[in-house]
XYZ file of C-alpha atoms in Angstrom:
543
model
C -33.936 130.937 -130.384
C -33.102 134.373 -131.709
C -35.579 136.180 -133.965
C -32.626 137.763 -135.733
C -28.888 137.644 -135.161
C -26.915 140.849 -134.916
C -23.411 141.240 -136.207
C -21.557 139.747 -139.163
C -21.608 136.035 -140.005
C -18.156 134.517 -139.997
C -17.362 133.111 -143.451
C -13.896 131.850 -142.645
C -10.556 133.507 -143.194
C -9.599 134.760 -146.614
C -7.327 132.535 -148.634
C -3.746 133.685 -148.501
C -1.127 133.347 -151.188
C 1.061 130.267 -150.764
C 4.040 128.998 -152.757
C 2.993 126.442 -155.336
C 5.521 124.028 -153.889
C 8.954 123.703 -152.416
C 11.412 121.798 -154.567
C 14.470 119.831 -153.513
C 16.916 117.201 -154.732
C 15.723 114.026 -153.024
C 12.994 111.617 -154.045
C 11.387 109.057 -151.821
C 8.791 106.564 -152.962
C 6.106 105.826 -150.411
C 2.815 103.935 -150.284
C 1.218 106.377 -152.738
C 4.226 106.480 -155.050
C 2.184 105.629 -158.161
C 0.497 109.021 -157.921
C 2.591 112.135 -157.317
C 5.447 110.004 -156.086
C 7.674 113.016 -155.528
C 5.187 115.019 -153.472
C 5.479 115.177 -149.703
C 1.852 114.786 -148.676
C -0.263 114.476 -145.557
C 0.045 110.743 -144.928
C 3.771 111.098 -144.258
C 3.348 113.782 -141.621
C 0.849 111.948 -139.381
C 3.490 109.767 -137.654
C 6.601 111.242 -139.204
C 8.968 110.182 -136.379
C 8.410 106.518 -137.250
C 10.241 107.125 -140.538
C 13.470 107.353 -138.506
C 13.010 103.629 -137.800
C 14.227 104.026 -134.213
C 12.240 102.068 -131.583
C 13.635 104.191 -128.740
C 12.414 107.395 -130.401
C 8.985 105.832 -130.996
C 8.767 104.895 -127.321
C 9.783 108.371 -126.148
C 7.213 110.095 -128.364
C 4.472 107.759 -127.162
C 5.299 108.384 -123.500
C 5.476 112.142 -123.995
C 1.978 112.125 -125.513
C 0.724 110.382 -122.371
C 2.768 112.078 -119.650
C 3.809 115.566 -120.723
C 2.657 118.192 -118.239
C 2.181 120.985 -120.791
C -0.114 118.656 -122.704
C -1.990 117.870 -119.501
C -2.471 121.608 -118.925
C -3.779 121.982 -122.479
C -6.265 119.183 -121.804
C -7.469 120.989 -118.689
C -7.968 124.127 -120.769
C -10.284 122.099 -123.003
C -12.290 121.205 -119.890
C -12.399 124.896 -118.941
C -13.622 125.802 -122.423
C -16.308 123.133 -122.240
C -17.487 124.489 -118.893
C -17.490 128.031 -120.330
C -19.542 126.777 -123.264
C -22.020 125.285 -120.797
C -22.302 128.632 -119.026
C -22.985 130.416 -122.325
C -25.538 127.791 -123.345
C -27.437 128.172 -120.064
C -28.454 131.734 -121.008
C -30.854 130.344 -123.604
C -33.156 129.512 -120.697
C -34.707 131.804 -118.043
C -31.757 133.706 -116.663
C -33.339 134.300 -113.245
C -35.020 131.517 -111.308
C -34.956 132.327 -107.615
C -36.674 130.814 -104.609
C -36.559 133.063 -101.558
C -38.123 133.082 -98.144
C -37.938 134.774 -94.779
C -39.189 134.463 -91.223
C -39.090 137.646 -89.146
C -40.351 139.161 -85.882
C -41.568 142.708 -86.163
C -41.757 145.150 -83.290
C -44.116 148.082 -83.818
C -44.836 150.381 -80.884
C -45.976 148.059 -78.126
C -47.114 145.317 -80.520
C -45.152 142.331 -81.759
C -45.862 140.587 -85.054
C -44.535 137.488 -86.819
C -43.949 137.612 -90.591
C -43.368 134.684 -92.987
C -42.874 134.835 -96.743
C -41.991 132.428 -99.533
C -41.733 133.293 -103.218
C -40.516 132.023 -106.577
C -39.324 134.587 -109.134
C -38.417 133.947 -112.748
C -37.149 136.247 -115.458
C -36.333 135.461 -119.057
C -34.705 137.959 -121.374
C -35.775 136.953 -124.863
C -32.919 136.605 -127.303
C -34.602 138.826 -129.878
C -31.375 140.198 -131.367
C -29.197 137.108 -131.001
C -27.075 138.257 -128.057
C -26.986 134.827 -126.437
C -26.810 133.002 -129.772
C -23.641 134.934 -130.612
C -22.259 134.291 -127.121
C -22.787 130.556 -127.594
C -21.155 130.750 -131.034
C -18.150 132.531 -129.518
C -17.869 129.978 -126.709
C -18.041 127.088 -129.163
C -15.329 128.643 -131.338
C -13.182 129.094 -128.227
C -13.724 125.434 -127.355
C -12.499 124.325 -130.770
C -9.586 126.761 -130.462
C -8.599 125.017 -127.217
C -8.702 121.640 -128.998
C -6.525 123.015 -131.816
C -4.195 124.486 -129.187
C -3.861 121.010 -127.659
C -2.878 119.723 -131.092
C -0.377 122.560 -131.501
C 1.285 121.777 -128.182
C 1.443 118.112 -129.138
C 3.209 119.014 -132.405
C 5.796 121.064 -130.497
C 6.326 118.406 -127.832
C 6.771 115.639 -130.407
C 9.324 117.724 -132.298
C 11.152 118.645 -129.073
C 11.341 115.000 -128.032
C 12.793 114.073 -131.417
C 15.209 117.023 -131.428
C 16.536 116.322 -127.936
C 16.808 112.623 -128.710
C 18.849 113.420 -131.851
C 21.013 115.777 -129.791
C 21.523 113.123 -127.119
C 22.649 110.536 -129.664
C 24.829 113.127 -131.411
C 26.616 114.002 -128.174
C 26.869 110.297 -127.346
C 28.573 109.612 -130.681
C 30.881 112.583 -130.260
C 31.833 111.333 -126.783
C 32.657 107.896 -128.191
C 34.663 109.393 -131.058
C 36.540 111.586 -128.582
C 37.332 108.597 -126.362
C 38.537 106.603 -129.366
C 40.723 109.482 -130.516
C 42.094 109.833 -126.993
C 43.229 106.205 -127.264
C 44.947 107.013 -130.574
C 46.639 110.079 -129.139
C 47.789 108.128 -126.080
C 49.358 105.665 -128.512
C 51.100 108.567 -130.317
C 52.405 109.876 -126.971
C 53.864 106.465 -126.143
C 55.515 106.227 -129.548
C 56.987 109.696 -129.080
C 58.252 108.837 -125.613
C 59.976 105.723 -126.992
C 61.563 107.829 -129.727
C 62.674 110.368 -127.119
C 64.194 107.678 -124.914
C 66.078 106.401 -127.952
C 67.404 109.882 -128.651
C 65.624 110.156 -132.012
C 63.451 113.163 -131.088
C 63.612 116.024 -128.652
C 61.454 116.604 -125.600
C 59.541 119.204 -127.636
C 57.874 116.415 -129.628
C 56.826 114.666 -126.419
C 55.325 117.820 -124.932
C 53.484 118.661 -128.157
C 51.950 115.181 -128.226
C 50.894 115.506 -124.591
C 49.425 118.973 -125.254
C 47.214 117.624 -128.009
C 46.139 114.697 -125.816
C 45.208 116.973 -122.911
C 43.296 119.321 -125.236
C 41.219 116.420 -126.503
C 40.599 115.146 -122.986
C 39.589 118.637 -121.785
C 36.889 118.826 -124.475
C 35.334 115.526 -123.346
C 33.507 116.884 -120.231
C 31.816 119.536 -122.362
C 30.431 116.842 -124.654
C 29.202 114.844 -121.676
C 27.496 117.957 -120.304
C 25.623 118.348 -123.586
C 24.602 114.714 -123.404
C 23.318 115.140 -119.838
C 21.418 118.322 -120.719
C 19.662 116.591 -123.622
C 18.735 113.695 -121.342
C 17.356 116.069 -118.707
C 15.369 117.966 -121.334
C 13.786 114.664 -122.348
C 12.943 114.018 -118.683
C 10.980 117.287 -118.509
C 9.192 116.533 -121.787
C 8.194 113.086 -120.526
C 7.275 114.345 -117.049
C 9.659 111.953 -115.305
C 12.985 112.006 -113.459
C 16.295 111.756 -115.387
C 17.059 108.271 -114.070
C 13.913 106.939 -115.701
C 14.884 108.504 -119.020
C 18.301 106.872 -118.742
C 16.574 103.500 -118.685
C 14.445 104.402 -121.713
C 17.539 105.498 -123.658
C 19.333 102.206 -123.028
C 19.310 100.112 -126.184
C 20.856 96.794 -127.153
C 20.915 97.984 -130.762
C 23.064 100.976 -129.770
C 25.408 98.750 -127.765
C 25.731 96.420 -130.763
C 26.649 99.327 -133.057
C 29.353 100.523 -130.668
C 30.876 97.059 -130.455
C 30.677 96.488 -134.208
C 32.486 99.780 -134.923
C 35.273 98.986 -132.495
C 35.613 95.459 -133.869
C 35.888 96.696 -137.447
C 37.983 99.831 -137.093
C 39.452 99.663 -133.605
C 41.211 102.562 -132.001
C 43.890 102.530 -134.683
C 41.565 103.448 -137.579
C 43.684 101.097 -139.643
C 41.072 100.552 -142.380
C 42.025 101.967 -145.736
C 38.432 102.973 -146.537
C 35.614 103.686 -144.097
C 33.147 101.458 -145.931
C 29.905 101.154 -143.967
C 31.062 103.836 -141.513
C 27.584 105.330 -141.160
C 25.825 102.057 -140.505
C 27.427 102.075 -137.046
C 26.351 105.654 -136.321
C 24.313 106.197 -133.152
C 22.520 109.217 -134.628
C 19.040 108.358 -136.002
C 19.111 108.183 -139.764
C 16.465 110.591 -141.080
C 14.169 109.688 -143.962
C 14.863 111.328 -147.283
C 12.577 114.274 -147.961
C 10.600 114.247 -151.181
C 11.273 116.585 -154.054
C 8.074 118.636 -153.683
C 6.304 119.694 -150.505
C 2.602 120.359 -150.954
C 2.288 123.979 -149.836
C -1.315 123.502 -148.742
C -0.025 121.271 -145.925
C 0.751 124.381 -143.920
C -2.968 125.162 -143.669
C -3.461 122.089 -141.502
C -1.054 123.406 -138.901
C -2.830 123.483 -135.533
C -1.585 126.982 -134.728
C -3.375 128.242 -137.850
C -6.500 126.414 -136.738
C -6.188 128.129 -133.358
C -5.896 131.519 -135.072
C -8.940 130.878 -137.242
C -11.163 129.706 -134.398
C -10.044 132.687 -132.343
C -11.044 134.954 -135.224
C -14.440 133.227 -135.302
C -14.875 133.850 -131.569
C -13.973 137.518 -131.978
C -16.394 137.891 -134.908
C -19.260 136.618 -132.750
C -18.413 139.179 -130.069
C -19.204 141.969 -132.548
C -22.765 140.677 -132.672
C -22.927 140.534 -128.873
C -21.846 144.175 -128.691
C -24.353 145.284 -131.357
C -27.332 143.926 -129.420
C -26.791 146.700 -126.855
C -28.125 149.152 -129.464
C -31.612 147.678 -129.235
C -34.234 147.310 -126.506
C -34.302 144.198 -124.354
C -37.546 142.281 -124.076
C -38.218 139.872 -121.255
C -40.907 137.902 -119.501
C -41.188 137.896 -115.749
C -43.256 136.048 -113.243
C -43.497 135.710 -109.496
C -45.643 133.643 -107.182
C -45.460 133.743 -103.417
C -47.084 134.024 -100.045
C -46.592 136.654 -97.374
C -48.344 136.554 -94.015
C -48.035 138.806 -90.959
C -49.829 137.927 -87.690
C -49.619 138.999 -84.076
C -46.998 137.165 -82.126
C -48.255 133.861 -80.796
C -50.947 133.409 -83.465
C -50.790 130.856 -86.244
C -49.938 132.009 -89.750
C -52.815 132.207 -92.181
C -51.889 131.837 -95.848
C -55.406 131.692 -97.260
C -55.426 135.305 -98.362
C -51.676 135.938 -98.636
C -51.007 134.423 -102.080
C -49.592 136.851 -104.654
C -49.045 136.220 -108.363
C -47.583 138.496 -111.008
C -46.820 137.762 -114.658
C -46.123 139.850 -117.703
C -43.739 141.233 -120.287
C -41.151 143.938 -119.740
C -38.599 145.852 -121.730
C -35.625 148.088 -121.139
C -33.526 150.184 -123.461
C -30.212 151.831 -122.718
C -30.620 155.166 -124.448
C -28.377 158.222 -124.423
C -25.243 156.090 -124.046
C -23.090 158.903 -125.467
C -21.153 156.637 -127.788
C -20.322 153.912 -125.272
C -22.166 151.189 -127.184
C -20.924 152.344 -130.593
C -17.343 152.497 -129.408
C -17.608 149.064 -127.832
C -18.781 147.715 -131.213
C -15.822 149.411 -132.870
C -13.516 147.915 -130.259
C -14.760 144.379 -130.973
C -14.521 144.947 -134.727
C -10.907 146.107 -134.399
C -10.111 143.072 -132.270
C -11.642 140.838 -134.927
C -9.617 142.525 -137.666
C -6.480 142.109 -135.577
C -7.192 138.363 -135.293
C -7.410 138.147 -139.098
C -4.103 139.986 -139.393
C -2.544 137.604 -136.878
C -3.778 134.654 -138.931
C -2.149 136.024 -142.088
C 1.072 136.669 -140.181
C 1.097 133.083 -138.882
C 0.658 131.760 -142.416
C 3.696 133.737 -143.563
C 5.679 132.497 -140.565
C 4.668 128.936 -141.440
C 5.902 129.418 -145.005
C 9.155 130.826 -143.626
C 9.644 127.865 -141.288
C 9.001 125.311 -144.041
C 11.319 127.099 -146.457
C 14.072 127.420 -143.847
C 13.852 123.768 -142.838
C 13.694 122.404 -146.392
C 16.545 124.510 -147.740
C 18.695 123.890 -144.669
C 18.074 120.161 -145.070
C 19.213 120.241 -148.701
C 22.369 122.200 -147.859
C 23.134 120.024 -144.841
C 22.888 116.962 -147.074
C 25.518 118.442 -149.379
C 27.635 119.368 -146.374
C 27.317 115.836 -144.993
C 28.592 114.289 -148.218
C 31.624 116.572 -148.285
C 32.272 116.082 -144.571
C 32.350 112.309 -144.994
C 34.935 112.683 -147.736
C 36.945 114.768 -145.297
C 36.684 112.053 -142.620
C 37.735 109.378 -145.078
C 40.716 111.422 -146.273
C 41.802 112.404 -142.752
C 41.717 108.790 -141.501
C 43.739 107.703 -144.502
C 46.208 110.581 -143.948
C 46.629 109.594 -140.288
C 47.444 105.977 -141.140
C 49.985 107.051 -143.772
C 51.642 109.643 -141.529
C 51.875 107.202 -138.584
C 53.663 104.635 -140.738
C 55.987 107.232 -142.246
C 56.814 108.722 -138.826
C 57.688 105.325 -137.390
C 59.991 104.814 -140.396
C 61.562 108.231 -139.908
C 60.260 109.601 -143.214
C 58.348 112.641 -141.847
C 58.660 114.999 -138.928
C 56.563 114.719 -135.795
C 54.671 117.931 -136.634
C 53.124 116.297 -139.702
C 51.987 113.309 -137.679
C 50.508 115.566 -135.016
C 48.749 117.618 -137.678
C 47.138 114.519 -139.209
C 45.895 113.345 -135.788
C 44.346 116.739 -135.064
C 42.620 116.927 -138.470
C 41.187 113.431 -138.095
C 39.828 114.264 -134.634
C 38.205 117.470 -135.856
C 36.776 116.020 -139.064
C 35.143 113.075 -137.260
C 33.595 115.369 -134.647
C 32.367 117.793 -137.310
C 30.853 114.947 -139.307
C 28.915 113.723 -136.288
C 27.554 117.236 -135.730
C 26.480 117.522 -139.375
C 24.660 114.183 -139.205
C 22.785 115.497 -136.185
C 21.969 118.702 -138.053
C 20.530 116.779 -141.008
C 18.288 114.764 -138.684
C 17.215 117.898 -136.828
C 16.338 119.688 -140.060
C 13.989 116.844 -140.963
C 12.428 117.189 -137.507
C 12.100 120.952 -138.073
C 10.489 120.373 -141.478
C 7.796 118.066 -140.141
C 7.178 120.410 -137.229
C 6.814 123.349 -139.627
C 4.207 121.317 -141.535
C 2.305 120.759 -138.285
C 2.715 116.995 -138.424
C 2.072 114.633 -135.556
C -1.177 115.761 -133.939
C -3.230 113.289 -135.993
C -1.729 110.398 -134.033
C -3.685 111.485 -130.945
C -7.067 111.836 -132.638
C -9.713 109.862 -130.794
C -7.537 109.452 -127.702
C -8.360 110.839 -124.249
C -6.879 114.236 -123.523
C -7.046 113.588 -119.772
C -5.581 110.512 -118.147
C -7.869 108.264 -116.090
C -6.032 109.038 -112.839
C -6.537 112.785 -113.327
C -10.229 112.311 -114.146
C -10.716 110.259 -110.978
C -8.980 112.935 -108.903
C -11.170 115.718 -110.330
C -14.410 113.733 -109.979
C -13.596 112.948 -106.347
C -13.340 116.679 -105.683
C -16.183 118.103 -107.816
C -19.412 116.912 -109.428
C -18.573 117.002 -113.137
C -21.727 115.286 -114.334
C -20.983 113.543 -117.621
C -18.474 116.168 -118.819
C -15.477 113.950 -117.968
C -17.196 110.644 -118.715
C -15.456 110.350 -122.089
C -12.682 112.966 -122.401
C -11.891 112.184 -126.032
C -10.378 114.678 -128.432
C -12.947 115.715 -131.041
C -11.609 115.755 -134.575
C -11.507 119.052 -136.446
C -11.566 117.406 -139.866
C -14.677 118.542 -141.748
C -16.078 115.154 -142.734
C -19.901 115.033 -143.036
C -20.184 113.181 -139.720
C -17.992 115.646 -137.895
C -19.671 118.612 -139.546
C -22.905 117.406 -137.987
C -21.218 117.618 -134.580
C -19.964 121.177 -135.079
C -22.744 123.365 -133.696
C -21.581 126.596 -135.320
C -24.257 128.581 -137.079
C -21.851 128.812 -139.999
C -19.599 125.779 -140.355
C -17.604 127.334 -143.194
C -15.281 128.663 -140.547
C -13.973 125.188 -139.817
C -13.094 124.397 -143.409
C -10.156 126.586 -144.532
C -7.790 125.617 -141.729
C -8.738 121.944 -141.672
C -9.663 120.992 -145.201
C -6.209 119.557 -145.767
C -6.093 117.680 -142.483
C -7.055 114.342 -141.085
C -5.583 110.903 -141.425
């Protein structure tokens, strides 16, 4: 134990200015709706993807949490940090404990001697100034930073799974809409060809109809490419091959929606009003976002926790550097035997025992500014870590604001886009009837078909954008890492593989993620000399 501890004590990061709240237009009553029913609070962010009410998405997120390779790497970095902490902790005990021995034959002039020696040496540098205490503190902060980093990666992976799943369903819906509109345009081509054969229109009308049909068909491969790319991105996130993802994406509910749409509207889009149009959409329907977002939610973001623990680790390194200003005190001891006899004689150890024991000190003087400048270097690094923390807070505020405002505007855009779809479908049906009756020219019919095709495709894209903005909002709030609390960060198969190769002791016996929430029980488990450092970034967190 240190007699005194050099360097500054870490009191946590300074509180930064945050917006009081973010306001919007939607309200959503949840389980805590009786109190602050319009406030988006922590309970909603823990498993936010489940609010999409999509079993396929739930399954993908669960598998990614178990199989993602980036997450596996983050878990291995936790193991590395734990091992590094063990190394730092070992310096509390005698740093040198050496058993040595030798057996030699010595030739001197015409004489030959045999020499045998065996000794045990120990040396213990006393932690008078807290050098090793600060090193342990730094290692422990780095360990908790690695845990927070694991959480941060999990947040990103969960959001990426949701985003790519939304994109996949969006492309899938656009492909289906394109195929349905191709059927409509093929029907228009046939009508035009009949009119041409009857002498009612010129060949120009036929070629214009075919041009529009081919343009629509040529866009279809691009949509399918986007669908394939989203599927393959999901495969990487889940750590599997694309064929396996294809099986996970298969859904009877999706198949039922496709059939129900075709049964109700058909390729002709003959319905006067598209009532219930969205209930057949393949794109996950996002939950409505509450009117007010609690700004303090950003402080539970894992990347901010990483930044704070890194600052704590850098603060402790200042103390480590300062100890070089003072003398080092140590205890040493050695016991051994050393015997030399003429060759062929037996060794005699009766009078060859040696024992030494005592204190020692050393002091690096006349360092010409090396120690002082190293202290300054560590202090500047610590200050930089505080600056990085403040920058990350501002970036978090930016991300939340961008996502929330984009969501609100996309919602308005979605409402207007649906009106456009409804009007364009109605215009197509009217123009088709009037063209068949000879009331309008072919150009007006062709124009109505093109507008309907574009408006339906644009509407599908906007629905995907709304869903993705909700995903971006929950990611910006750092939601999703709580779902993995208390779960192993290394899979059993990986643990078995590592233990078969190396003696890990009990380090991998229970590879569970420690919680960073400062409850009294958890505080007792945090071995920092000053646990205040864990509070600012985590006081809002925890399920």
